[in-house]
Amino acid sequence: MKAILLNDFGGPEVMAFGETRNPEFNSNQVLIRVHATSVNRPDVIQRQGNYPPPPGESSILGLEAAGTIEAVGKDVPIWQAGDRVTALVGGGGYAELVAAWPGHLIRIPDSISFNEAACIPETFLTAYLVLFLLGRLSDGEAVLLHGGGGGVNTAAIQLCRALIRDCKIIVTASTAKLERVAELGADHVVDYRTQEFSSEVRGLTDGQGVDVILDHVGGPYLAGNMRCLAVDGRLLQIGVSEGAQCEINLALLMVKRQQIIGSVLRSRSVEEKADIIRSFTERVMPFFEKGVMVPLISDVLPLAHAAEGHRIMESSRHFGKIVLAVNPENA
Ligand SMILES: NC(=O)c1ccc[n+]([C@@H]2O[C@H](COP(=O)([O-])OP(=O)(O)OC[C@H]3O[C@@H](n4cnc5c(N)ncnc54)[C@H](OP(=O)(O)O)[C@@H]3O)[C@@H](O)[C@H]2O)c1
């Protein structure tokens, strides 16, 4: 099959479009013919050599893939060859074929294209897991999302809007993305380049702070996050893009009864991921079927141009997701 292969770790130039062996799949898995995949920030970190795939996963980049089932292992119930699916995979998405666990598949509604479906698993599942299953975001609560123009947070804004009644959604973004973040559903936007976010958030919540924060920035944001997190608030940490080390005021954490919860989706067990996907399919997929939720696509490139997709992501020019079309005739 054709795939994106890494010659080395480093910049986007280490990615090459070439031939490699078809993936193996066992009797409990399915093989998917990939029509589209999409770029996630963890792919960039893996390419740089700082995010190795978990044991047993493909070393090919790519955490999600949409396509049709090519072959079904003999012990797999329900799924059939030809089914249109989008899959969460531990690796291997930047390729013509990928192996996946049946519990990690989501049936693609007729109203959704393969390109759109390729933008659902990694970002929507991450946001759903941390905000709703771990963060217990509830009706009437306020949430702060950092980086509203990214893949995870364009999903998070839509999820908060659709699943929570009377949710106050506050979103940080860079200047050029503020307007689009507001159009997508944020109640308030904060320009993280020119404004100090924790004072803004306190002002927007009558000094109370927000109940839940989704952060991927890390160390430099911890003190500000704790300052504008309410009593009994939950801080969900899913990345450390600007540093993993910092000081923490444990007295504040204790007095405000705050919780800091870390999560990585990729390293979870096959069963845990299947449970998350089952819950997501029941609760969230109906919103896609009705057209209430739409994966936001910023750019579509052929798989062979994956390096350009990484350059776009690293320069933060995108708003939403960067799709890699593997079989453009089936977009
Ligand atoms: N733990 C997990 O399970 C998991 C799963 C998936 C992703 N992640 C992590 O989640 C993060 C987002 O991933 P993604 O794929 O959505 O990446 P992405 O599309 O690049 O989104 C990141 C966004 O953050 C904004 N940003 C950058 N610096 C910021 C700052 N200091 N304050 C506020 N916003 C800032 C960026 O744009 P502007 O600078 O232009 O505003 C961009 O819109 C990454 O760190 C990734 O590693 C974690």
mmCIF file of C-alpha atoms and ligand atoms in Angstrom:
data_model
loop_
_atom_site.group_PDB
_atom_site.id
_atom_site.type_symbol
_atom_site.label_atom_id
_atom_site.label_comp_id
_atom_site.label_asym_id
_atom_site.label_seq_id
_atom_site.Cartn_x
_atom_site.Cartn_y
_atom_site.Cartn_z
ATOM 1 C CA MET A 1 0.000 0.000 0.000
ATOM 2 C CA LYS A 2 0.932 3.666 -0.253
ATOM 3 C CA ALA A 3 1.552 5.526 2.997
ATOM 4 C CA ILE A 4 3.414 8.422 4.548
ATOM 5 C CA LEU A 5 6.689 7.077 5.919
ATOM 6 C CA LEU A 6 9.166 8.784 8.244
ATOM 7 C CA ASN A 7 12.816 8.766 7.097
ATOM 8 C CA ASP A 8 13.868 10.132 10.470
ATOM 9 C CA PHE A 9 12.462 12.305 13.263
ATOM 10 C CA GLY A 10 12.472 16.053 12.646
ATOM 11 C CA GLY A 11 10.730 18.674 10.506
ATOM 12 C CA PRO A 12 8.003 18.017 7.908
ATOM 13 C CA GLU A 13 10.722 17.156 5.341
ATOM 14 C CA VAL A 14 11.252 13.748 7.017
ATOM 15 C CA MET A 15 7.831 12.634 5.705
ATOM 16 C CA ALA A 16 7.848 10.771 2.396
ATOM 17 C CA PHE A 17 5.028 9.256 0.342
ATOM 18 C CA GLY A 18 6.024 5.688 -0.489
ATOM 19 C CA GLU A 19 5.220 1.977 -0.597
ATOM 20 C CA THR A 20 5.082 -0.235 2.465
ATOM 21 C CA ARG A 21 3.602 -3.604 3.486
ATOM 22 C CA ASN A 22 -0.157 -3.844 4.033
ATOM 23 C CA PRO A 23 -1.046 -3.824 7.758
ATOM 24 C CA GLU A 24 -1.712 -7.134 9.466
ATOM 25 C CA PHE A 25 -5.056 -7.530 11.202
ATOM 26 C CA ASN A 26 -6.148 -10.321 13.524
ATOM 27 C CA SER A 27 -9.408 -12.285 13.657
ATOM 28 C CA ASN A 28 -10.871 -9.735 16.101
ATOM 29 C CA GLN A 29 -10.140 -6.703 13.928
ATOM 30 C CA VAL A 30 -11.253 -5.183 10.634
ATOM 31 C CA LEU A 31 -9.216 -3.796 7.752
ATOM 32 C CA ILE A 32 -10.334 -0.390 6.457
ATOM 33 C CA ARG A 33 -9.697 1.017 2.969
ATOM 34 C CA VAL A 34 -8.975 4.621 3.917
ATOM 35 C CA HIS A 35 -10.575 7.432 1.905
ATOM 36 C CA ALA A 36 -9.536 10.267 4.232
ATOM 37 C CA THR A 37 -7.562 10.899 7.385
ATOM 38 C CA SER A 38 -6.720 14.137 9.181
ATOM 39 C CA VAL A 39 -3.847 15.872 10.917
ATOM 40 C CA ASN A 40 -3.766 16.138 14.699
ATOM 41 C CA ARG A 41 -1.228 18.012 16.783
ATOM 42 C CA PRO A 42 -0.008 14.715 18.336
ATOM 43 C CA ASP A 43 1.059 13.638 14.783
ATOM 44 C CA VAL A 44 3.387 16.647 14.678
ATOM 45 C CA ILE A 45 4.818 15.732 18.088
ATOM 46 C CA GLN A 46 5.287 12.090 16.973
ATOM 47 C CA ARG A 47 7.039 13.224 13.786
ATOM 48 C CA GLN A 48 9.413 15.308 15.925
ATOM 49 C CA GLY A 49 10.286 12.143 17.888
ATOM 50 C CA ASN A 50 8.523 13.098 21.122
ATOM 51 C CA TYR A 51 5.378 10.932 21.074
ATOM 52 C CA PRO A 52 6.110 7.269 20.275
ATOM 53 C CA PRO A 53 3.156 5.021 19.427
ATOM 54 C CA PRO A 54 1.998 2.771 22.287
ATOM 55 C CA PRO A 55 3.364 -0.819 22.146
ATOM 56 C CA GLY A 56 1.783 -2.869 19.367
ATOM 57 C CA GLU A 57 0.501 0.139 17.392
ATOM 58 C CA SER A 58 1.591 1.042 13.857
ATOM 59 C CA SER A 59 4.529 3.440 13.651
ATOM 60 C CA ILE A 60 2.843 5.152 10.671
ATOM 61 C CA LEU A 61 1.350 8.525 11.667
ATOM 62 C CA GLY A 62 -2.405 9.049 11.848
ATOM 63 C CA LEU A 63 -4.879 8.667 14.714
ATOM 64 C CA GLU A 64 -8.106 8.471 12.719
ATOM 65 C CA ALA A 65 -9.300 7.196 9.362
ATOM 66 C CA ALA A 66 -12.561 7.230 7.444
ATOM 67 C CA GLY A 67 -13.308 4.739 4.704
ATOM 68 C CA THR A 68 -15.025 1.473 3.868
ATOM 69 C CA ILE A 69 -14.447 -1.868 5.516
ATOM 70 C CA GLU A 70 -12.299 -3.962 3.184
ATOM 71 C CA ALA A 71 -12.159 -7.176 5.214
ATOM 72 C CA VAL A 72 -13.570 -8.429 8.510
ATOM 73 C CA GLY A 73 -11.780 -10.792 10.928
ATOM 74 C CA LYS A 74 -13.661 -14.074 11.405
ATOM 75 C CA ASP A 75 -14.494 -13.322 15.070
ATOM 76 C CA VAL A 76 -15.896 -9.824 14.466
ATOM 77 C CA PRO A 77 -19.676 -9.525 14.864
ATOM 78 C CA ILE A 78 -21.911 -6.788 13.358
ATOM 79 C CA TRP A 79 -19.555 -5.122 10.845
ATOM 80 C CA GLN A 80 -19.477 -6.126 7.174
ATOM 81 C CA ALA A 81 -17.272 -5.460 4.175
ATOM 82 C CA GLY A 82 -18.431 -2.268 2.452
ATOM 83 C CA ASP A 83 -19.677 -0.514 5.632
ATOM 84 C CA ARG A 84 -18.825 3.220 5.729
ATOM 85 C CA VAL A 85 -16.937 3.826 8.967
ATOM 86 C CA THR A 86 -14.680 6.259 10.728
ATOM 87 C CA ALA A 87 -12.204 4.798 13.207
ATOM 88 C CA LEU A 88 -10.062 5.842 16.131
ATOM 89 C CA VAL A 89 -6.685 4.154 15.616
ATOM 90 C CA GLY A 90 -3.511 4.129 17.706
ATOM 91 C CA GLY A 91 -1.505 4.818 14.536
ATOM 92 C CA GLY A 92 -1.502 4.023 10.832
ATOM 93 C CA GLY A 93 -4.092 6.493 9.527
ATOM 94 C CA TYR A 94 -1.793 8.140 6.919
ATOM 95 C CA ALA A 95 -2.104 5.109 4.613
ATOM 96 C CA GLU A 96 -4.357 3.385 2.093
ATOM 97 C CA LEU A 97 -5.225 0.581 4.542
ATOM 98 C CA VAL A 98 -5.429 0.485 8.323
ATOM 99 C CA ALA A 99 -6.384 -2.152 10.894
ATOM 100 C CA ALA A 100 -8.912 -1.197 13.590
ATOM 101 C CA TRP A 101 -10.804 -2.719 16.500
ATOM 102 C CA PRO A 102 -14.546 -3.133 15.866
ATOM 103 C CA GLY A 103 -15.377 -1.246 19.083
ATOM 104 C CA HIS A 104 -13.396 1.728 17.766
ATOM 105 C CA LEU A 105 -15.559 2.194 14.676
ATOM 106 C CA ILE A 106 -18.336 4.727 14.215
ATOM 107 C CA ARG A 107 -20.816 4.199 11.389
ATOM 108 C CA ILE A 108 -20.800 7.275 9.116
ATOM 109 C CA PRO A 109 -24.243 8.842 8.706
ATOM 110 C CA ASP A 110 -25.322 9.283 5.052
ATOM 111 C CA SER A 111 -25.264 13.060 5.481
ATOM 112 C CA ILE A 112 -21.514 13.094 6.261
ATOM 113 C CA SER A 113 -18.675 12.826 3.726
ATOM 114 C CA PHE A 114 -15.541 10.761 4.266
ATOM 115 C CA ASN A 115 -13.535 13.989 4.578
ATOM 116 C CA GLU A 116 -15.837 15.222 7.350
ATOM 117 C CA ALA A 117 -15.958 11.815 9.041
ATOM 118 C CA ALA A 118 -12.137 11.730 9.143
ATOM 119 C CA CYS A 119 -12.278 14.753 11.472
ATOM 120 C CA ILE A 120 -14.482 13.180 14.139
ATOM 121 C CA PRO A 121 -12.700 10.473 16.165
ATOM 122 C CA GLU A 122 -9.562 12.000 17.691
ATOM 123 C CA THR A 123 -10.755 15.523 18.413
ATOM 124 C CA PHE A 124 -14.433 15.003 19.209
ATOM 125 C CA LEU A 125 -13.722 11.925 21.349
ATOM 126 C CA THR A 126 -10.950 13.739 23.239
ATOM 127 C CA ALA A 127 -13.192 16.726 23.951
ATOM 128 C CA TYR A 128 -16.160 14.499 24.843
ATOM 129 C CA LEU A 129 -14.091 12.316 27.170
ATOM 130 C CA VAL A 130 -12.455 15.106 29.113
ATOM 131 C CA LEU A 131 -15.300 17.624 29.313
ATOM 132 C CA PHE A 132 -18.216 15.283 29.916
ATOM 133 C CA LEU A 133 -16.997 11.894 31.198
ATOM 134 C CA LEU A 134 -14.029 13.121 33.292
ATOM 135 C CA GLY A 135 -14.909 16.795 33.798
ATOM 136 C CA ARG A 136 -18.627 16.155 34.456
ATOM 137 C CA LEU A 137 -19.635 19.438 32.786
ATOM 138 C CA SER A 138 -23.304 19.945 33.674
ATOM 139 C CA ASP A 139 -26.271 22.150 32.827
ATOM 140 C CA GLY A 140 -25.882 25.725 34.010
ATOM 141 C CA GLU A 141 -22.082 25.525 34.382
ATOM 142 C CA ALA A 142 -19.409 27.742 32.835
ATOM 143 C CA VAL A 143 -16.463 26.420 30.840
ATOM 144 C CA LEU A 144 -13.158 27.906 29.614
ATOM 145 C CA LEU A 145 -11.645 26.410 26.455
ATOM 146 C CA HIS A 146 -8.096 27.399 25.520
ATOM 147 C CA GLY A 147 -7.277 27.643 21.799
ATOM 148 C CA GLY A 148 -10.723 27.826 20.197
ATOM 149 C CA GLY A 149 -9.542 27.608 16.586
ATOM 150 C CA GLY A 150 -7.904 24.194 16.919
ATOM 151 C CA GLY A 151 -9.216 20.753 16.092
ATOM 152 C CA VAL A 152 -10.040 19.734 19.665
ATOM 153 C CA ASN A 153 -11.637 23.031 20.590
ATOM 154 C CA THR A 154 -13.746 23.589 17.462
ATOM 155 C CA ALA A 155 -15.192 20.214 18.507
ATOM 156 C CA ALA A 156 -15.415 21.199 22.185
ATOM 157 C CA ILE A 157 -17.365 24.403 21.478
ATOM 158 C CA GLN A 158 -19.950 22.479 19.446
ATOM 159 C CA LEU A 159 -20.225 19.735 22.075
ATOM 160 C CA CYS A 160 -20.787 22.228 24.907
ATOM 161 C CA ARG A 161 -23.417 24.044 22.856
ATOM 162 C CA ALA A 162 -25.292 20.860 21.942
ATOM 163 C CA LEU A 163 -25.076 18.787 25.127
ATOM 164 C CA ILE A 164 -25.322 21.344 27.931
ATOM 165 C CA ARG A 165 -28.228 23.662 28.708
ATOM 166 C CA ASP A 166 -27.352 27.217 29.768
ATOM 167 C CA CYS A 167 -23.626 26.607 29.387
ATOM 168 C CA LYS A 168 -21.517 29.771 29.511
ATOM 169 C CA ILE A 169 -18.713 29.122 27.011
ATOM 170 C CA ILE A 170 -15.595 31.296 27.288
ATOM 171 C CA VAL A 171 -12.870 30.678 24.722
ATOM 172 C CA THR A 172 -9.329 31.983 24.295
ATOM 173 C CA ALA A 173 -7.867 32.362 20.798
ATOM 174 C CA SER A 174 -5.391 34.475 18.887
ATOM 175 C CA THR A 175 -6.641 37.751 17.396
ATOM 176 C CA ALA A 176 -7.353 36.484 13.866
ATOM 177 C CA LYS A 177 -9.525 33.594 15.094
ATOM 178 C CA LEU A 178 -11.727 35.411 17.641
ATOM 179 C CA GLU A 179 -14.597 36.222 15.293
ATOM 180 C CA ARG A 180 -14.908 32.694 13.943
ATOM 181 C CA VAL A 181 -14.772 31.254 17.452
ATOM 182 C CA ALA A 182 -17.695 33.490 18.433
ATOM 183 C CA GLU A 183 -19.637 32.457 15.311
ATOM 184 C CA LEU A 184 -19.092 28.818 16.205
ATOM 185 C CA GLY A 185 -20.822 29.241 19.564
ATOM 186 C CA ALA A 186 -18.581 30.900 22.155
ATOM 187 C CA ASP A 187 -20.443 33.327 24.414
ATOM 188 C CA HIS A 188 -17.266 35.272 25.173
ATOM 189 C CA VAL A 189 -13.868 35.336 23.495
ATOM 190 C CA VAL A 190 -10.562 36.368 25.047
ATOM 191 C CA ASP A 191 -7.546 37.316 22.933
ATOM 192 C CA TYR A 192 -4.750 35.436 24.659
ATOM 193 C CA ARG A 193 -2.139 37.514 22.845
ATOM 194 C CA THR A 194 -3.343 40.871 24.226
ATOM 195 C CA GLN A 195 -5.428 40.056 27.307
ATOM 196 C CA GLU A 196 -4.625 38.319 30.603
ATOM 197 C CA PHE A 197 -7.146 35.498 30.449
ATOM 198 C CA SER A 198 -7.702 34.811 34.158
ATOM 199 C CA SER A 199 -8.746 38.423 34.944
ATOM 200 C CA GLU A 200 -11.029 38.441 31.902
ATOM 201 C CA VAL A 201 -12.649 35.163 32.947
ATOM 202 C CA ARG A 202 -13.173 36.344 36.520
ATOM 203 C CA GLY A 203 -14.769 39.509 35.187
ATOM 204 C CA LEU A 204 -17.083 37.512 32.896
ATOM 205 C CA THR A 205 -18.209 35.275 35.779
ATOM 206 C CA ASP A 206 -18.801 37.920 38.494
ATOM 207 C CA GLY A 207 -15.586 36.861 40.193
ATOM 208 C CA GLN A 208 -16.767 33.257 40.624
ATOM 209 C CA GLY A 209 -14.630 31.632 37.911
ATOM 210 C CA VAL A 210 -15.569 28.776 35.591
ATOM 211 C CA ASP A 211 -16.517 25.237 36.617
ATOM 212 C CA VAL A 212 -14.422 23.464 33.997
ATOM 213 C CA ILE A 213 -11.258 24.395 32.042
ATOM 214 C CA LEU A 214 -9.833 22.490 29.063
ATOM 215 C CA ASP A 215 -6.129 23.291 28.727
ATOM 216 C CA HIS A 216 -3.356 22.070 26.427
ATOM 217 C CA VAL A 217 -0.892 24.914 27.030
ATOM 218 C CA GLY A 218 0.441 23.589 30.339
ATOM 219 C CA GLY A 219 2.964 25.103 32.771
ATOM 220 C CA PRO A 220 2.659 28.825 31.969
ATOM 221 C CA TYR A 221 -1.161 28.654 32.245
ATOM 222 C CA LEU A 222 -1.521 26.671 35.496
ATOM 223 C CA ALA A 223 -1.535 29.609 37.932
ATOM 224 C CA GLY A 224 -3.966 31.581 35.738
ATOM 225 C CA ASN A 225 -6.187 28.542 35.310
ATOM 226 C CA MET A 226 -6.375 27.970 39.069
ATOM 227 C CA ARG A 227 -7.065 31.676 39.639
ATOM 228 C CA CYS A 228 -10.130 31.616 37.394
ATOM 229 C CA LEU A 229 -11.355 28.110 38.273
ATOM 230 C CA ALA A 230 -14.376 28.139 40.604
ATOM 231 C CA VAL A 231 -14.722 26.370 43.925
ATOM 232 C CA ASP A 232 -15.140 22.630 43.134
ATOM 233 C CA GLY A 233 -13.864 23.368 39.604
ATOM 234 C CA ARG A 234 -12.187 20.797 37.356
ATOM 235 C CA LEU A 235 -9.086 21.545 35.246
ATOM 236 C CA LEU A 236 -8.622 19.061 32.417
ATOM 237 C CA GLN A 237 -5.017 18.887 31.199
ATOM 238 C CA ILE A 238 -4.617 17.309 27.749
ATOM 239 C CA GLY A 239 -1.359 18.838 26.552
ATOM 240 C CA VAL A 240 1.743 20.761 27.600
ATOM 241 C CA SER A 241 2.521 22.667 24.402
ATOM 242 C CA GLU A 242 4.347 25.434 26.265
ATOM 243 C CA GLY A 243 5.910 23.432 29.075
ATOM 244 C CA ALA A 244 5.232 20.634 31.524
ATOM 245 C CA GLN A 245 6.935 22.084 34.607
ATOM 246 C CA CYS A 246 5.624 24.775 36.956
ATOM 247 C CA GLU A 247 4.988 25.654 40.575
ATOM 248 C CA ILE A 248 1.589 24.923 42.071
ATOM 249 C CA ASN A 249 -0.184 26.652 44.950
ATOM 250 C CA LEU A 250 -1.493 23.628 46.835
ATOM 251 C CA ALA A 251 -3.211 25.816 49.434
ATOM 252 C CA LEU A 252 -5.372 27.374 46.722
ATOM 253 C CA LEU A 253 -6.106 23.928 45.268
ATOM 254 C CA MET A 254 -7.179 22.714 48.701
ATOM 255 C CA VAL A 255 -9.185 25.721 49.820
ATOM 256 C CA LYS A 256 -11.084 25.960 46.512
ATOM 257 C CA ARG A 257 -11.464 22.136 46.380
ATOM 258 C CA GLN A 258 -10.206 22.180 42.793
ATOM 259 C CA GLN A 259 -9.319 19.054 40.821
ATOM 260 C CA ILE A 260 -6.616 18.768 38.158
ATOM 261 C CA ILE A 261 -7.305 15.801 35.880
ATOM 262 C CA GLY A 262 -4.829 14.668 33.218
ATOM 263 C CA SER A 263 -5.842 12.550 30.253
ATOM 264 C CA VAL A 264 -4.380 10.951 27.147
ATOM 265 C CA LEU A 265 -6.785 9.140 24.823
ATOM 266 C CA ARG A 266 -4.251 7.180 22.757
ATOM 267 C CA SER A 267 -2.688 5.166 25.574
ATOM 268 C CA ARG A 268 -6.008 3.914 26.986
ATOM 269 C CA SER A 269 -6.880 0.217 26.690
ATOM 270 C CA VAL A 270 -8.904 -1.191 23.787
ATOM 271 C CA GLU A 271 -11.842 -1.721 26.188
ATOM 272 C CA GLU A 272 -11.716 1.800 27.657
ATOM 273 C CA LYS A 273 -11.704 3.369 24.192
ATOM 274 C CA ALA A 274 -14.610 1.136 23.148
ATOM 275 C CA ASP A 275 -16.619 2.303 26.192
ATOM 276 C CA ILE A 276 -15.932 5.972 25.366
ATOM 277 C CA ILE A 277 -16.912 5.426 21.709
ATOM 278 C CA ARG A 278 -20.109 3.579 22.683
ATOM 279 C CA SER A 279 -21.171 6.480 24.902
ATOM 280 C CA PHE A 280 -20.199 9.041 22.219
ATOM 281 C CA THR A 281 -22.057 7.166 19.466
ATOM 282 C CA GLU A 282 -25.270 7.096 21.499
ATOM 283 C CA ARG A 283 -25.124 10.626 22.839
ATOM 284 C CA VAL A 284 -23.372 12.665 20.143
ATOM 285 C CA MET A 285 -23.737 10.993 16.727
ATOM 286 C CA PRO A 286 -27.459 11.925 16.480
ATOM 287 C CA PHE A 287 -26.328 15.588 16.362
ATOM 288 C CA PHE A 288 -24.166 14.837 13.310
ATOM 289 C CA GLU A 289 -27.033 12.911 11.684
ATOM 290 C CA LYS A 290 -29.332 15.921 12.118
ATOM 291 C CA GLY A 291 -26.675 18.343 10.830
ATOM 292 C CA VAL A 292 -26.562 20.191 14.172
ATOM 293 C CA MET A 293 -22.862 19.359 14.500
ATOM 294 C CA VAL A 294 -20.376 19.589 11.638
ATOM 295 C CA PRO A 295 -16.651 18.854 11.719
ATOM 296 C CA LEU A 296 -14.944 22.070 10.637
ATOM 297 C CA ILE A 297 -12.547 21.587 7.739
ATOM 298 C CA SER A 298 -9.857 24.187 7.207
ATOM 299 C CA ASP A 299 -7.842 22.588 4.363
ATOM 300 C CA VAL A 300 -7.988 19.464 2.213
ATOM 301 C CA LEU A 301 -4.726 18.115 0.753
ATOM 302 C CA PRO A 302 -3.823 14.862 -0.958
ATOM 303 C CA LEU A 303 -2.140 12.350 1.366
ATOM 304 C CA ALA A 304 1.084 12.739 -0.613
ATOM 305 C CA HIS A 305 1.164 16.389 0.582
ATOM 306 C CA ALA A 306 0.957 15.499 4.281
ATOM 307 C CA ALA A 307 4.137 17.502 4.964
ATOM 308 C CA GLU A 308 2.337 20.646 3.810
ATOM 309 C CA GLY A 309 -0.511 19.784 6.208
ATOM 310 C CA HIS A 310 2.009 19.659 9.055
ATOM 311 C CA ARG A 311 3.494 23.009 7.982
ATOM 312 C CA ILE A 312 0.020 24.580 8.085
ATOM 313 C CA MET A 313 -0.577 23.187 11.567
ATOM 314 C CA GLU A 314 2.799 24.317 12.881
ATOM 315 C CA SER A 315 2.221 27.846 11.606
ATOM 316 C CA SER A 316 -1.292 27.749 13.171
ATOM 317 C CA ARG A 317 -2.880 29.053 9.956
ATOM 318 C CA HIS A 318 -5.713 26.526 10.224
ATOM 319 C CA PHE A 319 -9.146 26.902 11.801
ATOM 320 C CA GLY A 320 -10.541 23.449 12.551
ATOM 321 C CA LYS A 321 -9.095 20.380 10.856
ATOM 322 C CA ILE A 322 -6.626 19.661 8.054
ATOM 323 C CA VAL A 323 -7.865 16.710 5.978
ATOM 324 C CA LEU A 324 -5.561 14.380 4.021
ATOM 325 C CA ALA A 325 -7.532 12.876 1.156
ATOM 326 C CA VAL A 326 -6.285 9.357 0.550
ATOM 327 C CA ASN A 327 -8.779 8.528 -2.156
ATOM 328 C CA PRO A 328 -10.070 11.917 -3.366
ATOM 329 C CA GLU A 329 -12.666 10.309 -5.666
ATOM 330 C CA ASN A 330 -14.443 9.183 -2.499
ATOM 331 C CA ALA A 331 -14.312 12.471 -0.578
HETATM 332 N N1 LIG B 1 -4.431 14.173 25.726
HETATM 333 C C1 LIG B 1 -5.121 13.805 24.649
HETATM 334 O O1 LIG B 1 -5.814 12.794 24.645
HETATM 335 C C2 LIG B 1 -5.032 14.654 23.419
HETATM 336 C C3 LIG B 1 -5.686 14.281 22.231
HETATM 337 C C4 LIG B 1 -5.616 15.146 21.120
HETATM 338 C C5 LIG B 1 -4.918 16.333 21.215
HETATM 339 N N2 LIG B 1 -4.278 16.622 22.385
HETATM 340 C C6 LIG B 1 -3.548 17.903 22.528
HETATM 341 O O2 LIG B 1 -4.497 18.938 22.435
HETATM 342 C C7 LIG B 1 -3.886 20.080 21.867
HETATM 343 C C8 LIG B 1 -4.702 20.572 20.693
HETATM 344 O O3 LIG B 1 -4.630 19.620 19.644
HETATM 345 P P1 LIG B 1 -5.232 19.980 18.218
HETATM 346 O O4 LIG B 1 -5.039 18.792 17.353
HETATM 347 O O5 LIG B 1 -6.570 20.585 18.406
HETATM 348 O O6 LIG B 1 -4.179 21.114 17.759
HETATM 349 P P2 LIG B 1 -4.406 22.465 16.957
HETATM 350 O O7 LIG B 1 -5.453 22.238 15.911
HETATM 351 O O8 LIG B 1 -3.091 22.947 16.535
HETATM 352 O O9 LIG B 1 -5.030 23.454 18.047
HETATM 353 C C9 LIG B 1 -4.270 24.161 18.999
HETATM 354 C C10 LIG B 1 -4.870 25.573 19.106
HETATM 355 O O10 LIG B 1 -4.350 26.250 20.235
HETATM 356 C C11 LIG B 1 -4.082 27.624 19.876
HETATM 357 N N3 LIG B 1 -3.040 28.110 20.787
HETATM 358 C C12 LIG B 1 -1.696 28.025 20.652
HETATM 359 N N4 LIG B 1 -1.092 28.579 21.714
HETATM 360 C C13 LIG B 1 -2.071 29.017 22.546
HETATM 361 C C14 LIG B 1 -2.085 29.690 23.811
HETATM 362 N N5 LIG B 1 -0.952 30.029 24.434
HETATM 363 N N6 LIG B 1 -3.287 29.979 24.370
HETATM 364 C C15 LIG B 1 -4.450 29.631 23.755
HETATM 365 N N7 LIG B 1 -4.495 29.021 22.557
HETATM 366 C C16 LIG B 1 -3.321 28.691 21.962
HETATM 367 C C17 LIG B 1 -3.682 27.548 18.391
HETATM 368 O O11 LIG B 1 -3.938 28.606 17.540
HETATM 369 P P3 LIG B 1 -3.666 30.184 17.692
HETATM 370 O O12 LIG B 1 -2.327 30.299 18.359
HETATM 371 O O13 LIG B 1 -3.674 30.748 16.307
HETATM 372 O O14 LIG B 1 -4.793 30.710 18.524
HETATM 373 C C18 LIG B 1 -4.600 26.426 17.885
HETATM 374 O O15 LIG B 1 -5.836 26.940 17.435
HETATM 375 C C19 LIG B 1 -2.447 19.684 21.523
HETATM 376 O O16 LIG B 1 -1.591 20.085 22.566
HETATM 377 C C20 LIG B 1 -2.530 18.166 21.450
HETATM 378 O O17 LIG B 1 -1.292 17.549 21.690
HETATM 379 C C21 LIG B 1 -4.329 15.839 23.456
#
